Short mmCIF file of C-alpha atoms and ligand atoms in Angstrom, two decimals:
data_model
loop_
_atom_site.label_atom_id
_atom_site.label_comp_id
_atom_site.label_asym_id
_atom_site.label_seq_id
_atom_site.Cartn_x
_atom_site.Cartn_y
_atom_site.Cartn_z
CA MET Q 19 0.00 0.00 0.00
CA ASP Q 20 1.18 3.54 -0.72
CA GLU Q 21 1.58 4.91 2.79
CA ARG Q 22 1.48 8.52 1.59
CA ALA Q 23 -1.93 8.01 0.04
CA ALA Q 24 -3.22 6.08 3.04
CA ILE Q 25 -2.53 8.91 5.50
CA ASP Q 26 -5.56 10.87 4.37
CA GLY Q 27 -5.78 13.24 7.33
CA SER Q 28 -9.29 12.08 8.22
CA GLY Q 29 -8.20 11.05 11.70
CA ALA Q 30 -9.21 7.47 10.96
CA GLY Q 31 -5.77 6.34 12.06
CA SER Q 32 -2.32 5.89 10.61
CA VAL Q 33 -1.34 2.95 8.46
CA ILE Q 34 2.20 3.40 9.71
CA SER Q 35 2.35 1.04 12.63
CA ASP Q 36 5.59 2.51 13.99
CA TRP Q 37 4.78 6.22 13.77
CA ARG Q 38 5.61 6.62 17.50
CA ARG Q 39 9.02 5.08 16.90
CA ILE Q 40 9.67 7.52 14.05
CA LEU Q 41 8.71 10.48 16.24
CA ASP Q 42 10.91 9.17 19.03
CA ILE Q 43 13.85 8.90 16.64
CA MET Q 44 13.21 12.45 15.43
CA ALA Q 45 13.23 13.60 19.05
CA THR Q 46 16.78 12.29 19.49
CA ARG Q 47 18.08 15.00 17.17
CA ARG Q 48 20.49 17.29 18.96
CA SER Q 49 22.69 20.16 17.84
CA CYS Q 50 26.31 19.39 17.08
CA ARG Q 51 29.12 21.93 17.42
CA ASP Q 52 31.96 19.42 17.05
CA PHE Q 53 32.09 18.07 13.49
CA ASP Q 54 34.79 15.79 12.04
CA GLY Q 55 35.38 17.84 8.87
CA THR Q 56 34.68 15.00 6.42
CA GLU Q 57 32.75 15.46 3.19
CA ILE Q 58 29.20 14.33 2.44
CA ASP Q 59 28.24 13.09 -1.04
CA PRO Q 60 26.90 16.19 -2.86
CA GLU Q 61 23.88 14.20 -4.09
CA ILE Q 62 22.87 13.44 -0.49
CA LEU Q 63 23.24 17.11 0.46
CA LEU Q 64 20.91 18.04 -2.39
CA GLU Q 65 18.39 15.45 -1.22
CA ILE Q 66 18.44 16.87 2.32
CA VAL Q 67 17.80 20.39 1.06
CA ARG Q 68 15.12 19.13 -1.33
CA ASP Q 69 13.40 17.36 1.61
CA GLY Q 70 13.22 20.73 3.35
CA THR Q 71 11.14 22.15 0.54
CA GLU Q 72 8.24 19.87 1.56
CA ALA Q 73 7.65 22.33 4.41
CA PRO Q 74 4.61 24.62 4.13
CA SER Q 75 5.18 28.21 3.10
CA SER Q 76 3.17 31.37 3.49
CA CYS Q 77 0.80 31.80 0.48
CA ASN Q 78 2.69 28.86 -0.99
CA GLN Q 79 5.07 31.43 -2.43
CA GLN Q 80 8.18 29.42 -1.53
CA GLN Q 81 10.17 32.61 -1.54
CA TRP Q 82 13.06 30.76 0.03
CA HIS Q 83 16.48 30.22 -1.47
CA PHE Q 84 19.13 27.90 -0.07
CA ILE Q 85 22.82 28.40 -0.87
CA ILE Q 86 24.78 25.23 -0.18
CA VAL Q 87 28.41 26.03 0.57
CA THR Q 88 30.96 23.22 0.47
CA ASP Q 89 33.96 25.23 -0.75
CA ARG Q 90 36.47 24.97 2.14
CA GLU Q 91 37.85 28.46 1.64
CA LYS Q 92 34.37 29.94 1.79
CA MET Q 93 33.61 27.89 4.89
CA LEU Q 94 36.71 29.26 6.60
CA ARG Q 95 35.62 32.74 5.62
CA ALA Q 96 32.10 31.98 6.89
CA ARG Q 97 33.60 30.95 10.24
CA ASP Q 98 35.61 34.16 10.47
CA ILE Q 99 32.61 36.31 9.58
CA SER Q 100 30.43 34.49 12.12
CA GLY Q 101 32.78 35.39 14.97
CA GLY Q 102 32.22 32.55 17.42
CA ASN Q 103 30.89 29.64 15.33
CA HIS Q 104 34.06 27.59 14.78
CA HIS Q 105 31.91 24.68 13.60
CA PHE Q 106 31.28 26.57 10.33
CA ALA Q 107 34.73 25.48 9.18
CA GLU Q 108 34.45 21.89 10.42
CA CYS Q 109 31.04 20.81 9.15
CA SER Q 110 30.56 19.22 5.70
CA ALA Q 111 28.27 21.91 4.31
CA LEU Q 112 26.65 25.18 5.24
CA VAL Q 113 23.19 25.84 3.91
CA TYR Q 114 22.53 29.58 3.97
CA LEU Q 115 18.84 30.24 4.57
CA CYS Q 116 17.71 33.14 2.38
CA PHE Q 117 14.42 34.64 1.25
CA GLN Q 118 13.15 37.15 -1.23
CA LYS Q 119 11.94 40.34 0.43
CA GLY Q 120 8.74 42.19 -0.29
CA TRP Q 121 6.11 39.46 -0.06
CA THR Q 122 4.51 37.72 2.94
CA HIS Q 123 6.15 40.06 5.38
CA GLY Q 124 3.32 40.32 7.92
CA ASN Q 125 3.74 38.28 11.07
CA PHE Q 126 7.19 37.28 9.82
CA SER Q 127 5.46 34.73 7.63
CA ILE Q 128 8.37 34.46 5.20
CA VAL Q 129 10.72 33.93 8.13
CA GLN Q 130 8.34 31.33 9.56
CA SER Q 131 8.32 29.55 6.20
CA VAL Q 132 12.10 29.37 5.89
CA ALA Q 133 12.29 28.20 9.51
CA GLY Q 134 9.91 25.32 8.75
CA ALA Q 135 12.03 24.28 5.79
CA CYS Q 136 15.22 24.43 7.84
CA TYR Q 137 13.83 22.17 10.56
CA HIS Q 138 12.58 19.74 7.91
CA MET Q 139 16.15 19.59 6.53
CA MET Q 140 17.47 18.95 10.03
CA LEU Q 141 15.13 15.99 10.46
CA SER Q 142 16.11 14.67 7.04
CA ALA Q 143 19.80 14.92 7.94
CA HIS Q 144 19.19 13.32 11.33
CA LEU Q 145 17.20 10.37 9.94
CA ARG Q 146 20.03 9.79 7.45
CA GLY Q 147 22.53 9.62 10.33
CA PHE Q 148 24.12 13.05 10.02
CA SER Q 149 24.42 15.84 12.57
CA CYS Q 150 23.53 19.47 12.18
CA ILE Q 151 23.06 22.80 13.86
CA TRP Q 152 20.90 25.77 12.98
CA ASN Q 153 22.65 29.12 13.35
CA ALA Q 154 21.26 32.61 13.52
CA GLY Q 155 24.74 33.83 14.54
CA ILE Q 156 26.15 34.12 11.02
CA GLY Q 157 27.88 37.50 11.43
CA ASP Q 158 27.99 40.56 9.23
CA HIS Q 159 25.39 40.29 6.46
CA ASP Q 160 27.22 42.66 4.07
CA GLN Q 161 30.34 40.50 4.08
CA LEU Q 162 28.23 37.39 3.57
CA ARG Q 163 26.32 39.06 0.76
CA ASP Q 164 29.64 39.70 -1.01
CA MET Q 165 30.83 36.16 -0.45
CA LEU Q 166 27.57 34.58 -1.63
CA GLU Q 167 26.90 37.17 -4.37
CA LEU Q 168 23.42 37.63 -2.91
CA PRO Q 169 21.28 40.32 -4.62
CA PRO Q 170 19.93 43.10 -2.36
CA ILE Q 171 16.30 41.97 -2.68
CA PHE Q 172 17.23 38.68 -0.96
CA GLU Q 173 17.72 38.53 2.79
CA LEU Q 174 19.81 36.14 4.88
CA GLN Q 175 18.30 34.65 7.98
CA GLY Q 176 20.72 31.99 9.13
CA ALA Q 177 22.78 28.98 8.17
CA LEU Q 178 22.29 25.28 8.72
CA ALA Q 179 25.55 23.42 9.30
CA ILE Q 180 25.43 19.73 8.34
CA GLY Q 181 28.13 17.13 8.92
CA ARG Q 182 29.29 14.15 10.94
CA SER Q 183 29.89 14.63 14.65
CA LYS Q 184 33.21 13.57 16.15
CA PRO Q 185 32.94 10.40 18.26
CA SER Q 186 33.97 12.50 21.27
CA ALA Q 187 31.26 15.16 20.78
CA PRO Q 188 29.00 15.67 23.83
CA PRO Q 189 26.41 12.88 23.66
CA MET Q 190 23.50 14.75 25.24
CA LYS Q 191 20.81 17.13 24.09
CA ALA Q 192 20.07 20.48 25.73
CA PRO Q 193 17.43 20.08 28.47
CA ARG Q 194 13.78 20.73 27.69
CA ARG Q 195 11.43 22.58 29.98
CA PRO Q 196 8.80 20.42 31.67
CA PHE Q 197 5.86 20.31 29.26
CA ALA Q 198 3.41 21.50 31.94
CA GLU Q 199 5.36 24.78 32.12
CA ILE Q 200 5.11 25.73 28.50
CA HIS Q 201 1.55 25.00 27.49
CA SER Q 202 -1.89 25.92 28.73
CA LEU Q 203 -5.43 25.22 27.62
CA ASN Q 204 -7.74 27.90 26.28
CA ARG Q 205 -6.00 30.72 28.12
CA PHE Q 206 -2.50 31.86 29.04
CA GLU Q 207 -1.15 30.26 32.17
CA ARG Q 208 2.50 29.82 33.04
CA PRO Q 209 4.50 29.49 36.27
CA GLY Q 210 5.80 32.86 37.46
CA VAL Q 211 9.35 31.59 37.76
CA THR Q 212 9.50 31.16 33.96
CA CYS Q 213 8.31 34.73 33.23
CA TYR Q 214 11.20 37.12 33.61
CA PRO Q 215 11.19 40.72 34.84
CA ALA Q 216 11.18 43.57 32.36
CA ARG Q 217 11.11 47.30 33.04
CA PRO Q 218 7.52 48.30 33.76
CA ALA Q 219 5.74 49.54 30.61
CA GLU Q 220 2.21 49.65 29.21
CA ALA Q 221 3.27 47.63 26.19
CA TYR Q 222 6.37 45.94 24.80
CA PRO Q 223 6.33 46.62 21.06
CA PHE Q 224 8.43 44.01 19.25
CA PHE Q 225 10.19 46.49 17.00
CA ALA Q 226 11.23 48.67 19.95
CA ILE Q 227 13.54 45.85 21.07
CA LYS Q 228 16.93 45.17 19.49
CA ASN Q 229 19.76 42.92 20.66
CA ASP Q 230 21.95 45.88 21.53
CA ASP Q 231 19.17 48.29 22.47
CA ASN Q 232 16.38 46.89 24.61
CA PRO Q 233 14.68 49.65 26.61
CA PHE Q 234 12.81 47.03 28.65
CA ALA Q 235 15.81 44.93 29.73
CA GLU Q 236 15.93 44.53 33.50
CA TRP Q 237 19.57 44.09 34.47
CA ASN Q 238 19.05 44.61 38.18
CA PRO Q 239 19.14 41.13 39.77
CA GLN Q 240 17.24 42.50 42.75
CA ALA Q 241 14.21 42.82 40.47
CA TRP Q 242 14.51 39.07 39.76
CA SER Q 243 13.89 36.22 42.19
CA TRP Q 244 16.50 33.53 42.81
CA GLY Q 245 14.10 31.13 41.08
CA GLN Q 246 13.81 33.28 37.95
CA ILE Q 247 17.58 33.69 37.75
CA GLY Q 248 18.09 29.94 38.15
CA ASP Q 249 15.45 29.16 35.55
CA PHE Q 250 16.91 31.59 33.01
CA ARG Q 251 20.56 30.57 33.45
CA GLY Q 252 19.91 26.83 33.50
CA TYR Q 253 18.51 26.81 29.97
CA SER Q 254 20.55 29.60 28.40
CA VAL Q 255 23.89 28.03 29.34
CA TRP Q 256 23.03 25.40 26.71
CA ALA Q 257 23.26 28.06 23.96
CA LYS Q 258 26.63 26.40 23.40
CA SER Q 259 27.83 22.83 23.80
CA PRO Q 260 29.80 21.76 26.88
CA LEU Q 261 33.05 21.59 24.90
CA ALA Q 262 36.55 22.28 26.19
CA GLY Q 263 37.30 26.00 26.23
CA VAL Q 264 33.70 27.11 25.80
CA TYR Q 265 32.71 30.44 27.38
CA VAL Q 266 36.28 31.69 27.69
CA SER Q 267 36.20 35.26 26.47
CA ARG Q 268 39.28 37.18 25.51
CA ARG Q 269 38.42 39.66 28.23
CA GLN Q 270 38.41 36.96 30.86
CA GLY Q 271 41.50 34.90 29.98
CA GLU Q 272 44.31 36.44 32.03
CA ALA Q 273 41.92 37.99 34.56
CA THR Q 274 40.73 34.50 35.58
CA GLU Q 275 44.35 33.59 36.31
CA ALA Q 276 44.76 36.71 38.49
CA GLU Q 277 41.49 36.11 40.38
CA LEU Q 278 42.23 32.47 41.15
CA SER Q 279 45.84 33.20 42.14
CA LEU Q 280 44.36 34.77 45.28
CA LEU Q 281 43.40 31.30 46.54
CA GLY Q 282 45.84 30.53 49.36
CA ALA Q 283 47.32 27.21 50.51
CA LEU Q 284 44.83 24.43 51.26
CA SER Q 285 45.13 21.10 53.08
CA ALA Q 286 45.38 17.94 50.95
CA ALA Q 287 41.75 16.97 51.62
CA ALA Q 288 40.25 20.46 51.69
CA GLN Q 289 36.61 21.20 50.81
CA VAL Q 290 36.25 24.08 48.32
CA ALA Q 291 33.02 25.49 46.90
CA GLU Q 292 32.43 27.68 43.88
CA ILE Q 293 29.13 29.56 43.91
CA MET Q 294 27.05 30.02 40.72
CA PRO Q 295 29.61 28.68 38.22
CA TRP Q 296 27.12 28.91 35.27
CA GLY Q 297 29.10 27.35 32.36
CA GLY Q 298 32.08 26.21 34.46
CA THR Q 299 34.81 28.51 33.14
CA TYR Q 300 36.27 28.98 36.63
CA SER Q 301 35.37 25.43 37.68
CA VAL Q 302 37.74 23.89 35.11
CA GLU Q 303 40.55 26.22 36.12
CA LEU Q 304 39.93 25.47 39.79
CA ARG Q 305 39.84 21.70 39.22
CA ARG Q 306 43.10 21.99 37.32
CA ARG Q 307 44.76 23.89 40.19
CA LEU Q 308 43.41 21.98 43.17
CA ALA Q 309 45.28 18.93 44.51
CA PRO Q 310 43.62 15.59 43.58
CA GLY Q 311 42.43 15.02 47.17
CA VAL Q 312 40.59 18.34 47.37
CA THR Q 313 36.83 18.18 46.81
CA LEU Q 314 35.35 20.87 44.57
CA HIS Q 315 31.69 21.61 45.32
CA LEU Q 316 29.80 23.45 42.60
CA ALA Q 317 26.68 25.22 43.88
CA GLU Q 318 24.21 26.29 41.18
CA LEU Q 319 20.56 27.27 41.06
CA SER Q 320 19.61 24.80 38.30
CA PRO Q 321 20.63 21.17 37.75
CA HIS Q 322 20.99 22.03 34.05
CA ASN Q 323 24.07 24.17 34.75
CA LEU Q 324 25.56 21.28 36.68
CA SER Q 325 25.00 18.69 33.94
CA PHE Q 326 26.59 21.15 31.48
CA ILE Q 327 29.65 21.62 33.70
CA GLU Q 328 29.93 17.87 34.40
CA GLU Q 329 30.23 17.14 30.66
CA ARG Q 330 32.56 20.11 30.19
CA LEU Q 331 34.93 18.79 32.86
CA ARG Q 332 34.85 15.42 31.06
CA GLN Q 333 35.62 17.10 27.72
CA GLU Q 334 38.55 18.92 29.37
CA ASP Q 335 39.92 15.55 30.64
CA LEU Q 336 39.47 16.56 34.26
CA PRO Q 337 38.60 14.04 37.00
CA LEU Q 338 35.04 14.00 38.32
CA ASP Q 339 35.50 11.82 41.38
CA ARG Q 340 35.98 14.76 43.72
CA VAL Q 341 33.49 17.10 42.14
CA SER Q 342 30.20 17.52 43.95
CA LEU Q 343 27.28 18.97 41.96
CA ASP Q 344 24.98 20.79 44.37
CA VAL Q 345 21.72 22.64 43.68
CA PHE Q 346 20.73 25.49 45.98
CA ALA Q 347 17.66 27.70 46.19
CA ASP Q 348 16.72 31.09 47.55
CA GLY Q 349 20.25 32.10 48.44
CA THR Q 350 20.79 29.35 51.03
CA LEU Q 351 24.01 27.44 50.42
CA PRO Q 352 23.58 23.64 50.61
CA TYR Q 353 26.44 23.21 53.08
CA ALA Q 354 26.64 22.70 56.84
CA ASN Q 355 27.93 25.38 59.20
CA ARG Q 356 31.74 25.59 59.33
CA SER Q 357 32.21 22.81 56.77
CA LEU Q 358 34.28 24.40 53.99
CA ASP Q 359 37.92 25.49 53.73
CA ALA Q 360 37.36 27.94 50.89
CA VAL Q 361 34.46 29.50 49.01
CA VAL Q 362 35.07 31.10 45.62
CA LEU Q 363 32.68 33.71 44.22
CA PRO Q 364 34.16 34.78 40.89
CA GLN Q 365 32.17 37.69 39.41
CA THR Q 366 28.93 36.35 40.85
CA LEU Q 367 27.91 38.67 43.70
CA GLU Q 368 26.75 41.15 41.05
CA HIS Q 369 24.39 38.47 39.67
CA MET Q 370 22.60 37.90 42.98
CA PRO Q 371 19.33 39.34 44.26
CA ALA Q 372 20.81 39.51 47.78
CA PRO Q 373 24.63 39.71 47.69
CA GLU Q 374 25.11 40.74 51.31
CA ALA Q 375 22.93 37.89 52.56
CA MET Q 376 25.09 35.56 50.43
CA LEU Q 377 28.22 36.85 52.17
CA ASP Q 378 26.54 36.01 55.49
CA GLU Q 379 25.96 32.52 54.12
CA VAL Q 380 29.61 32.25 53.09
CA GLY Q 381 30.58 33.23 56.66
CA ARG Q 382 28.24 30.53 57.98
CA VAL Q 383 29.64 27.66 55.86
CA LEU Q 384 33.35 28.56 56.15
CA LYS Q 385 35.47 26.94 58.84
CA PRO Q 386 37.29 29.38 61.12
CA GLY Q 387 40.43 30.36 59.20
CA GLY Q 388 38.69 29.48 55.90
CA GLN Q 389 39.07 31.70 52.84
CA ALA Q 390 36.50 33.54 50.76
CA ILE Q 391 37.84 34.48 47.33
CA VAL Q 392 35.62 37.19 45.92
CA SER Q 393 35.82 39.17 42.70
CA VAL Q 394 33.30 41.62 41.26
CA ARG Q 395 32.92 43.77 38.19
CA ASN Q 396 33.52 47.29 39.48
CA ARG Q 397 30.97 50.01 38.72
CA ASP Q 398 33.57 52.58 39.69
CA SER Q 399 35.84 51.92 36.69
CA ALA Q 400 36.23 52.49 32.95
CA TYR Q 401 34.35 49.21 32.50
CA GLY Q 402 31.57 50.36 34.84
CA ARG Q 403 31.13 53.49 32.73
CA HIS Q 404 31.09 51.38 29.55
CA TRP Q 405 28.49 49.11 31.16
CA ASP Q 406 26.32 52.13 32.00
CA ALA Q 407 26.58 53.70 28.56
CA VAL Q 408 26.61 50.66 26.25
CA GLU Q 409 26.39 47.16 27.72
CA SER Q 410 23.37 47.68 29.96
CA ARG Q 411 21.32 49.04 27.04
CA ALA Q 412 21.38 45.63 25.39
CA GLN Q 413 19.40 42.50 26.23
CA VAL Q 414 20.18 40.73 29.47
CA PRO Q 415 22.97 38.26 28.62
CA ASN Q 416 22.73 34.49 28.86
CA GLN Q 417 24.55 34.44 32.22
CA GLY Q 418 21.60 36.34 33.62
CA PRO Q 419 21.08 39.87 34.89
CA PHE Q 420 23.93 41.66 36.64
CA GLN Q 421 24.98 45.13 37.72
CA PRO Q 422 28.61 46.01 38.45
CA ILE Q 423 29.04 47.11 42.08
CA GLU Q 424 31.36 49.87 43.33
CA ALA Q 425 34.58 48.27 44.62
CA GLY Q 426 34.51 50.44 47.73
CA ARG Q 427 31.05 49.17 48.59
CA VAL Q 428 32.01 45.53 48.18
CA ARG Q 429 35.15 46.13 50.23
CA GLY Q 430 32.94 47.47 53.03
CA TRP Q 431 30.68 44.38 52.87
CA LEU Q 432 33.72 42.10 53.09
CA ALA Q 433 35.46 44.05 55.86
CA ALA Q 434 32.27 43.89 57.96
CA ARG Q 435 32.31 40.10 57.88
CA PHE Q 436 35.88 38.89 57.30
CA ARG Q 437 39.50 39.84 57.73
CA LEU Q 438 40.75 41.26 54.41
CA ASP Q 439 43.96 39.36 53.71
CA ALA Q 440 44.79 40.44 50.13
CA GLU Q 441 43.20 42.83 47.65
CA ILE Q 442 43.90 43.61 44.01
CA GLY Q 443 42.37 45.51 41.14
CA ILE Q 444 42.45 43.82 37.71
CA GLY Q 445 42.37 45.74 34.41
CA ARG Q 446 42.65 49.48 33.99
CA ASP Q 447 40.84 49.53 30.63
CA ALA Q 448 37.16 48.90 30.04
CA THR Q 449 37.92 45.56 28.37
CA HIS Q 450 40.70 43.10 27.57
CA ASP Q 451 43.66 44.11 29.77
CA ALA Q 452 44.36 42.20 32.98
CA ALA Q 453 46.95 44.50 34.60
CA ILE Q 454 47.15 43.80 38.33
CA VAL Q 455 46.94 46.96 40.43
CA GLU Q 456 47.68 47.17 44.14
CA GLY Q 457 47.37 50.11 46.54
CA GLU Q 458 44.88 52.97 46.08
CA GLY Q 459 44.30 52.30 42.36
CA ARG Q 460 42.86 48.83 43.05
CA LEU Q 461 39.43 50.33 43.70
CA GLY Q 462 39.24 51.85 40.20
CA CYS Q 463 39.96 48.78 38.07
CA ARG Q 464 37.54 46.70 35.99
CA LEU Q 465 37.56 43.96 38.61
CA TYR Q 466 38.06 44.19 42.33
CA ALA Q 467 39.23 40.92 43.91
CA ALA Q 468 40.00 39.96 47.47
CA ARG Q 469 41.01 37.06 49.70
CA CYS Q 470 39.14 37.23 52.98
CA ILE Q 471 39.64 35.10 56.06
CA ARG Q 472 36.90 34.04 58.41
CA ASP Q 473 38.13 34.55 61.98
C1 FMN T 518 16.81 30.01 15.22
C2 FMN T 518 17.98 29.34 15.89
C3 FMN T 518 19.20 29.96 15.87
C4 FMN T 518 20.32 29.34 16.47
N1 FMN T 518 21.54 29.96 16.40
C5 FMN T 518 22.64 29.37 16.94
C6 FMN T 518 23.93 29.95 16.79
O1 FMN T 518 24.08 31.00 16.17
N2 FMN T 518 24.98 29.34 17.34
C7 FMN T 518 24.85 28.16 18.02
O2 FMN T 518 25.86 27.65 18.51
N3 FMN T 518 23.64 27.56 18.15
C8 FMN T 518 22.53 28.13 17.62
N4 FMN T 518 21.29 27.51 17.70
C9 FMN T 518 21.19 26.18 18.34
C10 FMN T 518 20.51 26.24 19.71
O3 FMN T 518 21.40 26.76 20.67
C11 FMN T 518 20.01 24.85 20.08
O4 FMN T 518 19.06 24.42 19.15
C12 FMN T 518 19.41 24.80 21.47
O5 FMN T 518 20.40 25.02 22.44
C13 FMN T 518 18.72 23.47 21.75
O6 FMN T 518 19.64 22.42 21.61
P1 FMN T 518 19.35 21.16 20.65
O7 FMN T 518 19.31 21.68 19.25
O8 FMN T 518 20.52 20.23 20.88
O9 FMN T 518 18.05 20.55 21.04
C14 FMN T 518 20.17 28.08 17.10
C15 FMN T 518 18.92 27.45 17.09
C16 FMN T 518 17.84 28.06 16.49
C17 FMN T 518 16.51 27.35 16.46
#
């Protein structure tokens, strides 16, 4: 029997006995950012793209156009233009998703149509045993236009990277929200923790919001609850894969080294905690530095951050036997009184709804003589001024809302609770440099960092 003809849409039932199995296989698709660089037969690539054109399109206009790039030089250029998407140079093909402008613009219907086709291609690639990833982050459109010789009446909306994943690529898919959270019947209903704060306004017109200019962005973590921050960060950390070296910005590099160098000597079996490690950039550096017998506790607000960091540590060839993955809620650390030898808070106080209460918590869980290593982005610096004028106008970043805090203020919070044992400023410029500054100037650097001892 012709199965296509027999699925008549009448609801009488499917003649495909294993339709559930097919859906389950489709659901195992996951994004790949670690391709092996091998080639795929050009005929198969064409079939995948042709499969995508079975998607519906607004007014059936099919105003889409797909440019399949397999030329290695162009793929290298595509990677450079994209900025961060190194997988553009390692996949087998990039399919640029384009459309002709001027028709079916309302409600983004042309964009919706191209999106449907792209997902259909992804399923086709997946069922054939390939990996892929959809990318909106393609970089500067003018440079791409030149490279692809795209006429002005056509627009670019993204690129689908198709290839074969490396055997060592992370084997898991980004977590999905519980279904109950993201649907409702007949009217809007959704748990408050999944609706994030925005600046109060009568309306939030879509076109008033841009990536780098969002007048409604609420960067003040005190306007967010711990639950909202945890919810946001736990999903957004999966915007990338838990690969080695992920989330290491140029700005951070040397600064991380300077911040962690404040950690003093520890006993061979010490207990160390890092608070709100998000994507684990400091966690991997800490694990690398700590003696094998030292336990590293990672305290996050969402288990999804912890599963990300666990795989990242694996990808970085770091041992997991003395890593403890601990969820905490509402600002209460999941540790007993006087149980830890060191607590590290690297650029996280400024992400918290209640930073002073957190420092009280740190005092509670530290053993007498234990160290708190604290660093914060300093409002009272060239970076703080840049944050005020530029950064804070944009959307809240994937790490969640934050506001730099004046170094002098943080110093006061620390001095009220601990003995200040060492203090430095890091970075005189707004970005990039990691000059270490001691003495008076330390309070005017991009980062203020201190080692504090609990008496
Ligand atoms: C419209 C769209 C744009 C995306 N852009 C990027 C991108 O520029 N870079 C990237 O690494 N991933 C990108 N992704 C991949 C998502 O991060 C990914 O689909 C998400 O984390 C869920 O993971 P999964 O695909 O493994 O289920 C994009 C996905 C979509 C749907």
